[in-house]
Amino acid sequence: MTLQEKFDSIMNSIESLVGVGEEDIPNAVAREAGLNLRQLADSFQFMTDMTLIKYIRRRRLVHALDTRIALGLPVEEVVSIAGFSDAAAFSKKKPSLL
C-alpha cells in the first residue's frame, strides 16, 4: 500500500467514525490503520499541516452543521454529534470554523 493509499484509508476512517458519532476517533483510527497514536498524529500532521485533533473537531462541526441544516434540528439536538458537552460550547466553536 502506498503512502497516499494509507492516507486515503485514514481519511475514510475518520469520515465514517464522525458520521456515527464515535467518541474516541483518534484511537479507533490508529487501531484500524495499524499505527500507534503518536505515529498517526505525526503522519497526519505531515500530510495535512494540521493536527489530527483539530481536523477531527472541524469534521465534527461540519457534520453537525450539515445535520442541523438537513434535518432542521435545533442546536441542542446536534451538539452531541459534534462531540461537545453542551450547546454553549458548540456555539462558541462554530464561528471559528466559518
PDB file of C-alpha atoms in Angstrom:
ATOM      1  CA  MET A   1       0.000   0.000   0.000  1.00  0.00           C
ATOM      2  CA  THR A   2       1.386   3.393  -0.976  1.00  0.00           C
ATOM      3  CA  LEU A   3       1.564   6.291   1.432  1.00  0.00           C
ATOM      4  CA  GLN A   4      -1.273   8.021  -0.433  1.00  0.00           C
ATOM      5  CA  GLU A   5      -3.464   4.905  -0.220  1.00  0.00           C
ATOM      6  CA  LYS A   6      -2.753   4.621   3.508  1.00  0.00           C
ATOM      7  CA  PHE A   7      -3.596   8.293   3.997  1.00  0.00           C
ATOM      8  CA  ASP A   8      -6.823   7.932   1.973  1.00  0.00           C
ATOM      9  CA  SER A   9      -7.766   4.973   4.154  1.00  0.00           C
ATOM     10  CA  ILE A  10      -7.155   7.037   7.295  1.00  0.00           C
ATOM     11  CA  MET A  11      -9.289   9.890   5.954  1.00  0.00           C
ATOM     12  CA  ASN A  12     -12.101   7.464   5.085  1.00  0.00           C
ATOM     13  CA  SER A  13     -11.932   6.013   8.593  1.00  0.00           C
ATOM     14  CA  ILE A  14     -12.209   9.454  10.136  1.00  0.00           C
ATOM     15  CA  GLU A  15     -15.186  10.340   7.954  1.00  0.00           C
ATOM     16  CA  SER A  16     -17.039   7.129   8.754  1.00  0.00           C
ATOM     17  CA  LEU A  17     -16.420   7.478  12.501  1.00  0.00           C
ATOM     18  CA  VAL A  18     -17.521  11.119  12.560  1.00  0.00           C
ATOM     19  CA  GLY A  19     -20.722  10.046  10.817  1.00  0.00           C
ATOM     20  CA  VAL A  20     -21.633   7.519  13.502  1.00  0.00           C
ATOM     21  CA  GLY A  21     -20.675   9.726  16.439  1.00  0.00           C
ATOM     22  CA  GLU A  22     -17.654   7.716  17.595  1.00  0.00           C
ATOM     23  CA  GLU A  23     -16.227   9.347  20.713  1.00  0.00           C
ATOM     24  CA  ASP A  24     -12.567   8.281  20.527  1.00  0.00           C
ATOM     25  CA  ILE A  25     -11.826   8.750  16.839  1.00  0.00           C
ATOM     26  CA  PRO A  26      -8.014   9.115  17.126  1.00  0.00           C
ATOM     27  CA  ASN A  27      -7.538   5.766  18.873  1.00  0.00           C
ATOM     28  CA  ALA A  28     -10.090   3.990  16.663  1.00  0.00           C
ATOM     29  CA  VAL A  29      -8.382   5.256  13.502  1.00  0.00           C
ATOM     30  CA  ALA A  30      -4.917   4.389  14.834  1.00  0.00           C
ATOM     31  CA  ARG A  31      -6.040   0.816  15.571  1.00  0.00           C
ATOM     32  CA  GLU A  32      -7.632   0.486  12.151  1.00  0.00           C
ATOM     33  CA  ALA A  33      -4.501   1.851  10.450  1.00  0.00           C
ATOM     34  CA  GLY A  34      -2.178  -0.381  12.456  1.00  0.00           C
ATOM     35  CA  LEU A  35      -0.351   2.607  13.962  1.00  0.00           C
ATOM     36  CA  ASN A  36       0.117   3.866  17.460  1.00  0.00           C
ATOM     37  CA  LEU A  37      -1.494   7.206  18.247  1.00  0.00           C
ATOM     38  CA  ARG A  38       1.781   9.164  18.039  1.00  0.00           C
ATOM     39  CA  GLN A  39       2.599   7.696  14.607  1.00  0.00           C
ATOM     40  CA  LEU A  40      -0.882   8.544  13.358  1.00  0.00           C
ATOM     41  CA  ALA A  41      -0.763  12.094  14.731  1.00  0.00           C
ATOM     42  CA  ASP A  42       2.705  12.780  13.335  1.00  0.00           C
ATOM     43  CA  SER A  43       1.883  11.285   9.926  1.00  0.00           C
ATOM     44  CA  PHE A  44      -1.395  13.164   9.739  1.00  0.00           C
ATOM     45  CA  GLN A  45       0.255  16.488  10.536  1.00  0.00           C
ATOM     46  CA  PHE A  46       2.973  15.815   7.971  1.00  0.00           C
ATOM     47  CA  MET A  47       0.396  15.090   5.255  1.00  0.00           C
ATOM     48  CA  THR A  48      -2.050  17.901   6.075  1.00  0.00           C
ATOM     49  CA  ASP A  49      -0.107  20.541   8.027  1.00  0.00           C
ATOM     50  CA  MET A  50      -2.952  20.312  10.575  1.00  0.00           C
ATOM     51  CA  THR A  51      -3.156  18.400  13.820  1.00  0.00           C
ATOM     52  CA  LEU A  52      -5.311  15.292  13.864  1.00  0.00           C
ATOM     53  CA  ILE A  53      -7.381  16.626  16.756  1.00  0.00           C
ATOM     54  CA  LYS A  54      -8.057  19.938  15.008  1.00  0.00           C
ATOM     55  CA  TYR A  55      -9.115  18.121  11.847  1.00  0.00           C
ATOM     56  CA  ILE A  56     -11.463  15.812  13.758  1.00  0.00           C
ATOM     57  CA  ARG A  57     -13.025  18.764  15.594  1.00  0.00           C
ATOM     58  CA  ARG A  58     -13.550  20.547  12.292  1.00  0.00           C
ATOM     59  CA  ARG A  59     -15.129  17.472  10.691  1.00  0.00           C
ATOM     60  CA  ARG A  60     -17.415  17.009  13.713  1.00  0.00           C
ATOM     61  CA  LEU A  61     -18.515  20.628  13.473  1.00  0.00           C
ATOM     62  CA  VAL A  62     -19.179  20.393   9.750  1.00  0.00           C
ATOM     63  CA  HIS A  63     -21.064  17.126  10.198  1.00  0.00           C
ATOM     64  CA  ALA A  64     -23.168  18.604  12.995  1.00  0.00           C
ATOM     65  CA  LEU A  65     -23.933  21.738  10.998  1.00  0.00           C
ATOM     66  CA  ASP A  66     -24.833  19.664   7.930  1.00  0.00           C
ATOM     67  CA  THR A  67     -27.126  17.518  10.054  1.00  0.00           C
ATOM     68  CA  ARG A  68     -28.726  20.568  11.602  1.00  0.00           C
ATOM     69  CA  ILE A  69     -29.356  22.137   8.200  1.00  0.00           C
ATOM     70  CA  ALA A  70     -30.562  18.921   6.555  1.00  0.00           C
ATOM     71  CA  LEU A  71     -32.948  17.977   9.345  1.00  0.00           C
ATOM     72  CA  GLY A  72     -33.815  21.446  10.614  1.00  0.00           C
ATOM     73  CA  LEU A  73     -32.939  20.471  14.166  1.00  0.00           C
ATOM     74  CA  PRO A  74     -32.181  22.957  16.933  1.00  0.00           C
ATOM     75  CA  VAL A  75     -28.569  23.275  18.054  1.00  0.00           C
ATOM     76  CA  GLU A  76     -29.284  21.437  21.302  1.00  0.00           C
ATOM     77  CA  GLU A  77     -30.161  18.274  19.377  1.00  0.00           C
ATOM     78  CA  VAL A  78     -26.978  18.141  17.287  1.00  0.00           C
ATOM     79  CA  VAL A  79     -24.418  19.120  19.916  1.00  0.00           C
ATOM     80  CA  SER A  80     -23.506  15.538  20.756  1.00  0.00           C
ATOM     81  CA  ILE A  81     -22.833  14.789  17.083  1.00  0.00           C
ATOM     82  CA  ALA A  82     -20.071  17.376  17.209  1.00  0.00           C
ATOM     83  CA  GLY A  83     -18.652  15.926  20.413  1.00  0.00           C
ATOM     84  CA  PHE A  84     -19.413  18.918  22.622  1.00  0.00           C
ATOM     85  CA  SER A  85     -20.835  18.713  26.118  1.00  0.00           C
ATOM     86  CA  ASP A  86     -23.405  21.478  25.672  1.00  0.00           C
ATOM     87  CA  ALA A  87     -24.866  23.934  23.172  1.00  0.00           C
ATOM     88  CA  ALA A  88     -22.857  26.870  24.541  1.00  0.00           C
ATOM     89  CA  ALA A  89     -19.548  25.121  23.834  1.00  0.00           C
ATOM     90  CA  PHE A  90     -20.747  24.198  20.335  1.00  0.00           C
ATOM     91  CA  SER A  91     -21.907  27.751  19.587  1.00  0.00           C
ATOM     92  CA  LYS A  92     -18.550  29.209  20.674  1.00  0.00           C
ATOM     93  CA  LYS A  93     -16.626  26.939  18.288  1.00  0.00           C
ATOM     94  CA  LYS A  94     -18.937  27.271  15.285  1.00  0.00           C
ATOM     95  CA  PRO A  95     -17.908  30.821  14.203  1.00  0.00           C
ATOM     96  CA  SER A  96     -14.203  29.936  14.163  1.00  0.00           C
ATOM     97  CA  LEU A  97     -14.916  27.293  11.556  1.00  0.00           C
ATOM     98  CA  LEU A  98     -16.556  29.677   9.098  1.00  0.00           C
TER      99      LEU A  98
END
